[in-house]
Amino acid sequence: QVQLVESGGGSVQAGGSLRLSCAASGSIFRINSMGWYRQAPGKQRELVATITGGGVTNYADSVKGRFTMSRDNAKNTVYLQMNSLKPEDTAVYYCNARAQSSRYEIPRDYWGQGTQVTVSS
């Protein structure tokens, strides 16, 4: 199994910055893409950003130009640098990996436990 552990959440005022980290560990055969998702109270989980193994990124329109996702393949870790934070960015942020724990496993989604980000106005 692949375990994902997020860190770096917290509370910040509007306009501030936070950096989230997500480290993958456990039985890892291959990690294809990784991503960040978020879920605000009363809302569905939504995509924030994804990154392929080759480093190609994709962002939700709402965070383009403010958030940057990066990946350290050697450490099986991804980061989400969040700048110019807005109150509407408040949510629980979840790390996702599309990965295989063995060569025999079909690639599947793994999720972290989530980290709270709160932005006050």
CSV table of N, CA, C and O in Angstrom, one decimal:
chain,number,residue,atom,x,y,z
A,1,GLN,N,0.8,-1.2,0.0
A,1,GLN,CA,0.0,0.0,0.0
A,1,GLN,C,0.9,1.2,0.0
A,1,GLN,O,2.0,1.2,0.5
A,2,VAL,N,0.3,2.3,-0.6
A,2,VAL,CA,1.0,3.6,-0.6
A,2,VAL,C,0.4,4.5,0.5
A,2,VAL,O,-0.9,4.6,0.5
A,3,GLN,N,1.2,5.1,1.3
A,3,GLN,CA,0.7,6.0,2.3
A,3,GLN,C,1.1,7.4,1.9
A,3,GLN,O,2.2,7.6,1.4
A,4,LEU,N,0.2,8.4,2.1
A,4,LEU,CA,0.5,9.8,1.8
A,4,LEU,C,0.3,10.6,3.1
A,4,LEU,O,-0.8,10.4,3.7
A,5,VAL,N,1.2,11.4,3.4
A,5,VAL,CA,1.1,12.2,4.6
A,5,VAL,C,1.4,13.7,4.2
A,5,VAL,O,2.4,14.0,3.7
A,6,GLU,N,0.3,14.5,4.5
A,6,GLU,CA,0.4,15.9,4.2
A,6,GLU,C,0.9,16.7,5.4
A,6,GLU,O,0.7,16.3,6.6
A,7,SER,N,1.5,17.8,5.2
A,7,SER,CA,1.9,18.7,6.2
A,7,SER,C,1.9,20.2,5.7
A,7,SER,O,1.9,20.3,4.5
A,8,GLY,N,1.9,21.1,6.6
A,8,GLY,CA,2.1,22.5,6.2
A,8,GLY,C,0.8,23.3,6.2
A,8,GLY,O,0.9,24.5,5.9
A,9,GLY,N,-0.3,22.8,6.6
A,9,GLY,CA,-1.5,23.6,6.7
A,9,GLY,C,-1.4,24.5,7.9
A,9,GLY,O,-0.5,24.5,8.7
A,10,GLY,N,-2.4,25.4,7.9
A,10,GLY,CA,-2.5,26.3,9.1
A,10,GLY,C,-3.4,27.4,8.8
A,10,GLY,O,-4.2,27.4,7.8
A,11,SER,N,-3.3,28.5,9.6
A,11,SER,CA,-4.1,29.7,9.4
A,11,SER,C,-3.3,30.8,9.0
A,11,SER,O,-2.1,31.0,9.5
A,12,VAL,N,-3.8,31.6,8.1
A,12,VAL,CA,-3.1,32.8,7.6
A,12,VAL,C,-4.1,33.9,7.2
A,12,VAL,O,-5.2,33.6,6.9
A,13,GLN,N,-3.6,35.1,7.2
A,13,GLN,CA,-4.5,36.2,6.7
A,13,GLN,C,-4.5,36.3,5.2
A,13,GLN,O,-3.6,35.8,4.5
A,14,ALA,N,-5.5,36.9,4.7
A,14,ALA,CA,-5.7,37.0,3.2
A,14,ALA,C,-4.4,37.8,2.7
A,14,ALA,O,-3.9,38.7,3.3
A,15,GLY,N,-3.9,37.3,1.6
A,15,GLY,CA,-2.7,37.8,1.0
A,15,GLY,C,-1.4,37.1,1.4
A,15,GLY,O,-0.4,37.3,0.8
A,16,GLY,N,-1.6,36.2,2.4
A,16,GLY,CA,-0.4,35.5,2.9
A,16,GLY,C,-0.1,34.3,2.1
A,16,GLY,O,-0.7,34.0,1.0
A,17,SER,N,0.9,33.5,2.6
A,17,SER,CA,1.3,32.3,1.8
A,17,SER,C,1.4,31.1,2.8
A,17,SER,O,1.7,31.3,4.0
A,18,LEU,N,1.3,29.9,2.2
A,18,LEU,CA,1.5,28.7,2.9
A,18,LEU,C,2.1,27.7,1.9
A,18,LEU,O,1.9,27.8,0.7
A,19,ARG,N,2.9,26.8,2.4
A,19,ARG,CA,3.5,25.7,1.6
A,19,ARG,C,3.1,24.4,2.1
A,19,ARG,O,3.4,24.0,3.3
A,20,LEU,N,2.3,23.6,1.3
A,20,LEU,CA,2.0,22.2,1.7
A,20,LEU,C,2.9,21.2,1.1
A,20,LEU,O,3.5,21.4,0.1
A,21,SER,N,3.2,20.2,1.9
A,21,SER,CA,4.0,19.1,1.5
A,21,SER,C,3.2,17.8,1.6
A,21,SER,O,2.3,17.6,2.4
A,22,CYS,N,3.5,16.8,0.7
A,22,CYS,CA,2.9,15.5,0.7
A,22,CYS,C,4.0,14.5,0.4
A,22,CYS,O,4.6,14.5,-0.7
A,23,ALA,N,4.3,13.6,1.4
A,23,ALA,CA,5.3,12.6,1.2
A,23,ALA,C,4.6,11.2,1.0
A,23,ALA,O,3.8,10.8,1.8
A,24,ALA,N,5.0,10.5,0.0
A,24,ALA,CA,4.5,9.2,-0.2
A,24,ALA,C,5.5,8.2,0.3
A,24,ALA,O,6.7,8.3,0.1
A,25,SER,N,5.0,7.1,0.9
A,25,SER,CA,5.8,6.1,1.5
A,25,SER,C,5.1,4.7,1.4
A,25,SER,O,4.0,4.7,1.0
A,26,GLY,N,5.8,3.7,1.9
A,26,GLY,CA,5.2,2.4,1.9
A,26,GLY,C,5.7,1.6,0.7
A,26,GLY,O,6.8,1.8,0.2
A,27,SER,N,4.8,0.7,0.2
A,27,SER,CA,5.1,-0.2,-0.9
A,27,SER,C,4.8,0.6,-2.2
A,27,SER,O,3.6,0.7,-2.5
A,28,ILE,N,5.8,1.1,-2.8
A,28,ILE,CA,5.6,1.9,-4.0
A,28,ILE,C,6.4,1.3,-5.2
A,28,ILE,O,7.6,1.2,-5.2
A,29,PHE,N,5.6,0.8,-6.2
A,29,PHE,CA,6.2,0.4,-7.4
A,29,PHE,C,6.4,1.5,-8.4
A,29,PHE,O,7.4,1.7,-9.0
A,30,ARG,N,5.3,2.2,-8.6
A,30,ARG,CA,5.4,3.4,-9.5
A,30,ARG,C,4.3,4.4,-9.1
A,30,ARG,O,3.2,4.1,-8.8
A,31,ILE,N,4.7,5.7,-9.1
A,31,ILE,CA,3.8,6.8,-8.9
A,31,ILE,C,3.6,7.5,-10.3
A,31,ILE,O,4.6,7.9,-10.8
A,32,ASN,N,2.5,7.5,-10.8
A,32,ASN,CA,2.2,8.2,-12.1
A,32,ASN,C,2.0,9.7,-11.8
A,32,ASN,O,3.0,10.4,-11.8
A,33,SER,N,0.9,10.1,-11.6
A,33,SER,CA,0.6,11.5,-11.3
A,33,SER,C,0.3,11.7,-9.8
A,33,SER,O,-0.1,10.8,-9.1
A,34,MET,N,0.5,12.9,-9.4
A,34,MET,CA,0.1,13.3,-8.0
A,34,MET,C,-0.7,14.6,-8.1
A,34,MET,O,-0.6,15.3,-9.1
A,35,GLY,N,-1.5,14.8,-7.1
A,35,GLY,CA,-2.4,16.0,-7.2
A,35,GLY,C,-2.8,16.5,-5.8
A,35,GLY,O,-2.6,15.8,-4.8
A,36,TRP,N,-3.3,17.7,-5.8
A,36,TRP,CA,-3.9,18.3,-4.6
A,36,TRP,C,-5.3,18.6,-4.9
A,36,TRP,O,-5.7,19.1,-6.0
A,37,TYR,N,-6.2,18.3,-4.0
A,37,TYR,CA,-7.6,18.5,-4.0
A,37,TYR,C,-8.0,19.2,-2.8
A,37,TYR,O,-7.3,19.2,-1.8
A,38,ARG,N,-9.1,19.9,-2.8
A,38,ARG,CA,-9.6,20.6,-1.6
A,38,ARG,C,-11.1,20.4,-1.4
A,38,ARG,O,-11.8,20.3,-2.4
A,39,GLN,N,-11.5,20.5,-0.2
A,39,GLN,CA,-13.0,20.4,0.1
A,39,GLN,C,-13.3,21.4,1.2
A,39,GLN,O,-12.8,21.3,2.3
A,40,ALA,N,-14.2,22.3,0.8
A,40,ALA,CA,-14.7,23.3,1.7
A,40,ALA,C,-15.9,22.8,2.4
A,40,ALA,O,-16.6,22.0,1.8
A,41,PRO,N,-16.3,23.3,3.6
A,41,PRO,CA,-17.5,22.9,4.2
A,41,PRO,C,-18.7,23.0,3.3
A,41,PRO,O,-19.0,24.1,2.7
A,42,GLY,N,-19.5,21.9,3.2
A,42,GLY,CA,-20.7,22.0,2.4
A,42,GLY,C,-20.5,21.9,0.9
A,42,GLY,O,-21.5,22.0,0.1
A,43,LYS,N,-19.3,21.7,0.5
A,43,LYS,CA,-19.0,21.7,-0.9
A,43,LYS,C,-18.3,20.3,-1.3
A,43,LYS,O,-17.8,19.6,-0.5
A,44,GLN,N,-18.3,20.0,-2.6
A,44,GLN,CA,-17.7,18.8,-3.1
A,44,GLN,C,-16.2,19.0,-3.2
A,44,GLN,O,-15.7,20.1,-3.3
A,45,ARG,N,-15.5,17.9,-3.1
A,45,ARG,CA,-14.0,18.0,-3.3
A,45,ARG,C,-13.7,18.4,-4.7
A,45,ARG,O,-14.3,17.9,-5.7
A,46,GLU,N,-12.7,19.3,-4.8
A,46,GLU,CA,-12.4,19.8,-6.2
A,46,GLU,C,-10.9,19.8,-6.4
A,46,GLU,O,-10.1,19.8,-5.5
A,47,LEU,N,-10.6,19.7,-7.7
A,47,LEU,CA,-9.2,19.6,-8.1
A,47,LEU,C,-8.6,21.0,-7.9
A,47,LEU,O,-9.2,22.0,-8.2
A,48,VAL,N,-7.3,21.0,-7.3
A,48,VAL,CA,-6.5,22.2,-7.2
A,48,VAL,C,-5.4,22.2,-8.2
A,48,VAL,O,-5.3,23.1,-9.0
A,49,ALA,N,-4.6,21.1,-8.2
A,49,ALA,CA,-3.5,21.1,-9.2
A,49,ALA,C,-3.0,19.6,-9.3
A,49,ALA,O,-3.2,18.8,-8.3
A,50,THR,N,-2.5,19.3,-10.4
A,50,THR,CA,-1.9,18.0,-10.6
A,50,THR,C,-0.5,18.1,-11.3
A,50,THR,O,-0.2,19.1,-11.9
A,51,ILE,N,0.3,17.0,-11.1
A,51,ILE,CA,1.6,17.0,-11.8
A,51,ILE,C,1.9,15.6,-12.2
A,51,ILE,O,1.6,14.7,-11.5
A,52,THR,N,2.4,15.5,-13.4
A,52,THR,CA,2.8,14.2,-13.9
A,52,THR,C,4.2,13.8,-13.5
A,52,THR,O,4.9,14.6,-12.9
A,53,GLY,N,4.5,12.6,-13.8
A,53,GLY,CA,5.9,12.1,-13.4
A,53,GLY,C,7.0,13.0,-14.1
A,53,GLY,O,8.1,13.1,-13.6
A,54,GLY,N,6.6,13.5,-15.3
A,54,GLY,CA,7.5,14.3,-16.0
A,54,GLY,C,7.5,15.8,-15.6
A,54,GLY,O,8.3,16.6,-16.2
A,55,GLY,N,6.7,16.1,-14.7
A,55,GLY,CA,6.7,17.5,-14.2
A,55,GLY,C,5.7,18.4,-14.8
A,55,GLY,O,5.7,19.6,-14.6
A,56,VAL,N,4.8,17.9,-15.7
A,56,VAL,CA,3.8,18.7,-16.3
A,56,VAL,C,2.7,19.0,-15.3
A,56,VAL,O,2.1,18.1,-14.7
A,57,THR,N,2.4,20.3,-15.1
A,57,THR,CA,1.4,20.7,-14.1
A,57,THR,C,0.1,21.1,-14.8
A,57,THR,O,0.1,21.6,-16.0
A,58,ASN,N,-1.0,21.1,-14.0
A,58,ASN,CA,-2.3,21.5,-14.4
A,58,ASN,C,-2.9,22.1,-13.2
A,58,ASN,O,-2.8,21.6,-12.1
A,59,TYR,N,-3.6,23.3,-13.4
A,59,TYR,CA,-4.2,24.0,-12.3
A,59,TYR,C,-5.6,24.3,-12.5
A,59,TYR,O,-6.1,24.6,-13.6
A,60,ALA,N,-6.4,24.4,-11.4
A,60,ALA,CA,-7.7,24.9,-11.5
A,60,ALA,C,-7.7,26.4,-11.8
A,60,ALA,O,-6.7,27.1,-11.4
A,61,ASP,N,-8.6,26.9,-12.6
A,61,ASP,CA,-8.6,28.3,-13.0
A,61,ASP,C,-8.6,29.2,-11.7
A,61,ASP,O,-7.9,30.3,-11.8
A,62,SER,N,-9.2,28.8,-10.7
A,62,SER,CA,-9.3,29.6,-9.5
A,62,SER,C,-7.9,29.9,-8.8
A,62,SER,O,-7.8,30.8,-7.9
A,63,VAL,N,-6.9,29.0,-9.1
A,63,VAL,CA,-5.7,29.2,-8.4
A,63,VAL,C,-4.5,29.5,-9.3
A,63,VAL,O,-3.4,29.7,-8.9
A,64,LYS,N,-4.8,29.5,-10.6
A,64,LYS,CA,-3.7,29.8,-11.6
A,64,LYS,C,-3.1,31.2,-11.3
A,64,LYS,O,-3.8,32.2,-11.0
A,65,GLY,N,-1.7,31.2,-11.3
A,65,GLY,CA,-1.0,32.4,-11.1
A,65,GLY,C,-0.7,32.7,-9.6
A,65,GLY,O,0.0,33.5,-9.2
A,66,ARG,N,-1.4,31.9,-8.7
A,66,ARG,CA,-1.2,32.1,-7.3
A,66,ARG,C,-0.6,30.8,-6.6
A,66,ARG,O,0.2,30.9,-5.7
A,67,PHE,N,-0.9,29.6,-7.1
A,67,PHE,CA,-0.4,28.4,-6.6
A,67,PHE,C,0.6,27.8,-7.6
A,67,PHE,O,0.4,27.8,-8.8
A,68,THR,N,1.6,27.1,-7.0
A,68,THR,CA,2.6,26.4,-7.8
A,68,THR,C,2.8,25.0,-7.2
A,68,THR,O,3.2,24.9,-6.0
A,69,MET,N,2.7,24.0,-8.0
A,69,MET,CA,2.9,22.6,-7.6
A,69,MET,C,4.2,22.2,-8.1
A,69,MET,O,4.5,22.4,-9.3
A,70,SER,N,5.0,21.5,-7.3
A,70,SER,CA,6.3,20.9,-7.7
A,70,SER,C,6.4,19.5,-7.2
A,70,SER,O,5.7,19.1,-6.3
A,71,ARG,N,7.4,18.8,-7.7
A,71,ARG,CA,7.6,17.4,-7.3
A,71,ARG,C,9.1,17.1,-7.2
A,71,ARG,O,9.9,17.5,-8.0
A,72,ASP,N,9.4,16.3,-6.2
A,72,ASP,CA,10.8,15.8,-6.0
A,72,ASP,C,10.6,14.3,-6.1
A,72,ASP,O,10.3,13.6,-5.1
A,73,ASN,N,10.9,13.8,-7.3
A,73,ASN,CA,10.8,12.3,-7.5
A,73,ASN,C,11.7,11.5,-6.6
A,73,ASN,O,11.3,10.4,-6.2
A,74,ALA,N,12.8,12.0,-6.3
A,74,ALA,CA,13.8,11.2,-5.5
A,74,ALA,C,13.2,11.0,-4.1
A,74,ALA,O,13.5,10.0,-3.4
A,75,LYS,N,12.4,12.0,-3.6
A,75,LYS,CA,11.9,11.9,-2.3
A,75,LYS,C,10.4,11.5,-2.3
A,75,LYS,O,9.8,11.4,-1.2
A,76,ASN,N,9.9,11.2,-3.5
A,76,ASN,CA,8.4,10.9,-3.6
A,76,ASN,C,7.6,11.9,-2.8
A,76,ASN,O,6.6,11.6,-2.1
A,77,THR,N,7.9,13.2,-3.0
A,77,THR,CA,7.2,14.2,-2.3
A,77,THR,C,6.8,15.3,-3.3
A,77,THR,O,7.5,15.6,-4.3
A,78,VAL,N,5.6,15.8,-3.1
A,78,VAL,CA,5.1,17.0,-3.9
A,78,VAL,C,4.8,18.1,-2.9
A,78,VAL,O,4.6,17.9,-1.7
A,79,TYR,N,4.9,19.3,-3.5
A,79,TYR,CA,4.7,20.5,-2.7
A,79,TYR,C,3.6,21.4,-3.4
A,79,TYR,O,3.4,21.3,-4.6
A,80,LEU,N,2.9,22.2,-2.6
A,80,LEU,CA,2.0,23.2,-3.2
A,80,LEU,C,2.3,24.5,-2.5
A,80,LEU,O,2.0,24.7,-1.3
A,81,GLN,N,2.9,25.4,-3.3
A,81,GLN,CA,3.2,26.7,-2.8
A,81,GLN,C,2.0,27.6,-3.1
A,81,GLN,O,1.6,27.7,-4.2
A,82,MET,N,1.4,28.1,-2.0
A,82,MET,CA,0.2,28.9,-2.2
A,82,MET,C,0.4,30.4,-1.8
A,82,MET,O,0.8,30.6,-0.6
A,83,ASN,N,0.3,31.2,-2.7
A,83,ASN,CA,0.6,32.7,-2.5
A,83,ASN,C,-0.7,33.4,-2.7
A,83,ASN,O,-1.7,32.9,-3.3
A,84,SER,N,-0.7,34.7,-2.2
A,84,SER,CA,-1.9,35.5,-2.4
A,84,SER,C,-3.2,34.8,-2.0
A,84,SER,O,-4.2,34.8,-2.7
A,85,LEU,N,-3.2,34.2,-0.8
A,85,LEU,CA,-4.3,33.4,-0.4
A,85,LEU,C,-5.5,34.3,-0.2
A,85,LEU,O,-5.4,35.4,0.3
A,86,LYS,N,-6.7,33.7,-0.4
A,86,LYS,CA,-8.0,34.4,-0.3
A,86,LYS,C,-8.8,33.6,0.7
A,86,LYS,O,-8.7,32.3,0.8
A,87,PRO,N,-9.8,34.2,1.3
A,87,PRO,CA,-10.7,33.5,2.2
A,87,PRO,C,-11.4,32.3,1.5
A,87,PRO,O,-11.6,31.2,2.2
A,88,GLU,N,-11.6,32.4,0.2
A,88,GLU,CA,-12.3,31.3,-0.5
A,88,GLU,C,-11.4,30.1,-0.7
A,88,GLU,O,-11.8,29.1,-1.2
A,89,ASP,N,-10.1,30.2,-0.4
A,89,ASP,CA,-9.2,29.1,-0.4
A,89,ASP,C,-9.3,28.2,0.8
A,89,ASP,O,-8.7,27.2,0.9
A,90,THR,N,-10.0,28.7,1.8
A,90,THR,CA,-10.2,27.9,3.0
A,90,THR,C,-10.9,26.6,2.7
A,90,THR,O,-11.9,26.5,2.1
A,91,ALA,N,-10.2,25.5,3.2
A,91,ALA,CA,-10.7,24.1,2.9
A,91,ALA,C,-9.7,23.1,3.5
A,91,ALA,O,-8.6,23.5,4.0
A,92,VAL,N,-10.1,21.9,3.5
A,92,VAL,CA,-9.2,20.8,3.8
A,92,VAL,C,-8.5,20.4,2.5
A,92,VAL,O,-9.3,20.1,1.5
A,93,TYR,N,-7.2,20.4,2.5
A,93,TYR,CA,-6.5,20.0,1.3
A,93,TYR,C,-6.0,18.6,1.4
A,93,TYR,O,-5.4,18.2,2.4
A,94,TYR,N,-6.3,17.8,0.3
A,94,TYR,CA,-5.9,16.4,0.3
A,94,TYR,C,-4.9,16.2,-0.8
A,94,TYR,O,-5.0,16.7,-1.9
A,95,CYS,N,-4.0,15.3,-0.5
A,95,CYS,CA,-3.0,14.9,-1.5
A,95,CYS,C,-3.5,13.6,-2.1
A,95,CYS,O,-4.1,12.7,-1.4
A,96,ASN,N,-3.2,13.5,-3.4
A,96,ASN,CA,-3.7,12.3,-4.2
A,96,ASN,C,-2.5,11.8,-5.0
A,96,ASN,O,-1.7,12.5,-5.5
A,97,ALA,N,-2.4,10.5,-5.1
A,97,ALA,CA,-1.4,9.8,-5.9
A,97,ALA,C,-2.1,8.7,-6.8
A,97,ALA,O,-2.9,7.9,-6.2
A,98,ARG,N,-1.9,8.8,-8.0
A,98,ARG,CA,-2.3,7.6,-8.9
A,98,ARG,C,-1.1,6.7,-9.0
A,98,ARG,O,-0.1,7.1,-9.6
A,99,ALA,N,-1.1,5.6,-8.3
A,99,ALA,CA,0.1,4.8,-8.1
A,99,ALA,C,-0.2,3.3,-8.1
A,99,ALA,O,-1.4,2.9,-8.1
A,100,GLN,N,0.9,2.6,-8.2
A,100,GLN,CA,0.8,1.1,-8.1
A,100,GLN,C,1.7,0.7,-6.9
A,100,GLN,O,2.9,1.2,-6.8
A,101,SER,N,1.2,-0.2,-6.0
A,101,SER,CA,2.1,-0.7,-4.9
A,101,SER,C,2.9,-1.9,-5.4
A,101,SER,O,3.8,-2.3,-4.7
A,102,SER,N,2.5,-2.5,-6.5
A,102,SER,CA,3.3,-3.6,-7.1
A,102,SER,C,3.1,-3.6,-8.6
A,102,SER,O,2.1,-3.0,-9.1
A,103,ARG,N,3.9,-4.4,-9.3
A,103,ARG,CA,3.7,-4.4,-10.7
A,103,ARG,C,2.4,-5.1,-11.1
A,103,ARG,O,2.0,-5.0,-12.3
A,104,TYR,N,1.8,-5.8,-10.2
A,104,TYR,CA,0.6,-6.6,-10.5
A,104,TYR,C,-0.6,-5.7,-10.2
A,104,TYR,O,-1.8,-6.2,-10.6
A,105,GLU,N,-0.5,-4.6,-9.6
A,105,GLU,CA,-1.7,-3.8,-9.2
A,105,GLU,C,-2.0,-2.8,-10.4
A,105,GLU,O,-1.1,-2.2,-10.9
A,106,ILE,N,-3.3,-2.7,-10.7
A,106,ILE,CA,-3.7,-1.7,-11.6
A,106,ILE,C,-3.6,-0.4,-10.9
A,106,ILE,O,-3.9,-0.2,-9.7
A,107,PRO,N,-3.1,0.7,-11.6
A,107,PRO,CA,-2.9,2.0,-11.0
A,107,PRO,C,-4.3,2.4,-10.3
A,107,PRO,O,-5.3,2.3,-11.0
A,108,ARG,N,-4.2,2.9,-9.1
A,108,ARG,CA,-5.3,3.3,-8.4
A,108,ARG,C,-5.0,4.6,-7.6
A,108,ARG,O,-3.9,5.0,-7.5
A,109,ASP,N,-6.1,5.2,-7.1
A,109,ASP,CA,-5.9,6.5,-6.4
A,109,ASP,C,-5.7,6.2,-4.9
A,109,ASP,O,-6.4,5.4,-4.3
A,110,TYR,N,-4.7,6.9,-4.4
A,110,TYR,CA,-4.4,6.9,-2.9
A,110,TYR,C,-4.6,8.3,-2.4
A,110,TYR,O,-4.4,9.3,-3.2
A,111,TRP,N,-5.1,8.4,-1.2
A,111,TRP,CA,-5.4,9.7,-0.6
A,111,TRP,C,-4.7,9.9,0.8
A,111,TRP,O,-4.6,8.9,1.5
A,112,GLY,N,-4.3,11.1,1.0
A,112,GLY,CA,-3.8,11.5,2.4
A,112,GLY,C,-5.0,11.8,3.3
A,112,GLY,O,-6.1,11.8,2.9
A,113,GLN,N,-4.7,12.1,4.5
A,113,GLN,CA,-5.7,12.3,5.5
A,113,GLN,C,-6.2,13.8,5.5
A,113,GLN,O,-7.3,14.0,6.1
A,114,GLY,N,-5.5,14.6,4.8
A,114,GLY,CA,-6.0,16.0,4.7
A,114,GLY,C,-5.3,16.9,5.7
A,114,GLY,O,-5.0,16.5,6.8
A,115,THR,N,-5.2,18.2,5.3
A,115,THR,CA,-4.6,19.2,6.1
A,115,THR,C,-5.5,20.5,6.0
A,115,THR,O,-5.8,20.9,4.9
A,116,GLN,N,-5.8,21.1,7.1
A,116,GLN,CA,-6.7,22.3,7.1
A,116,GLN,C,-5.9,23.5,6.7
A,116,GLN,O,-4.8,23.8,7.3
A,117,VAL,N,-6.5,24.3,5.8
A,117,VAL,CA,-6.0,25.6,5.4
A,117,VAL,C,-7.1,26.6,5.7
A,117,VAL,O,-8.2,26.4,5.2
A,118,THR,N,-6.8,27.6,6.5
A,118,THR,CA,-7.8,28.6,6.9
A,118,THR,C,-7.3,30.0,6.6
A,118,THR,O,-6.2,30.3,7.0
A,119,VAL,N,-8.0,30.7,5.7
A,119,VAL,CA,-7.6,32.1,5.4
A,119,VAL,C,-8.6,33.1,5.9
A,119,VAL,O,-9.8,33.0,5.5
A,120,SER,N,-8.1,34.0,6.7
A,120,SER,CA,-9.1,35.0,7.3
A,120,SER,C,-8.9,36.3,6.5
A,120,SER,O,-7.9,36.6,6.1
A,121,SER,N,-10.0,37.0,6.5
A,121,SER,CA,-10.1,38.3,5.8
A,121,SER,C,-9.7,39.4,6.7
A,121,SER,O,-9.5,39.3,7.9
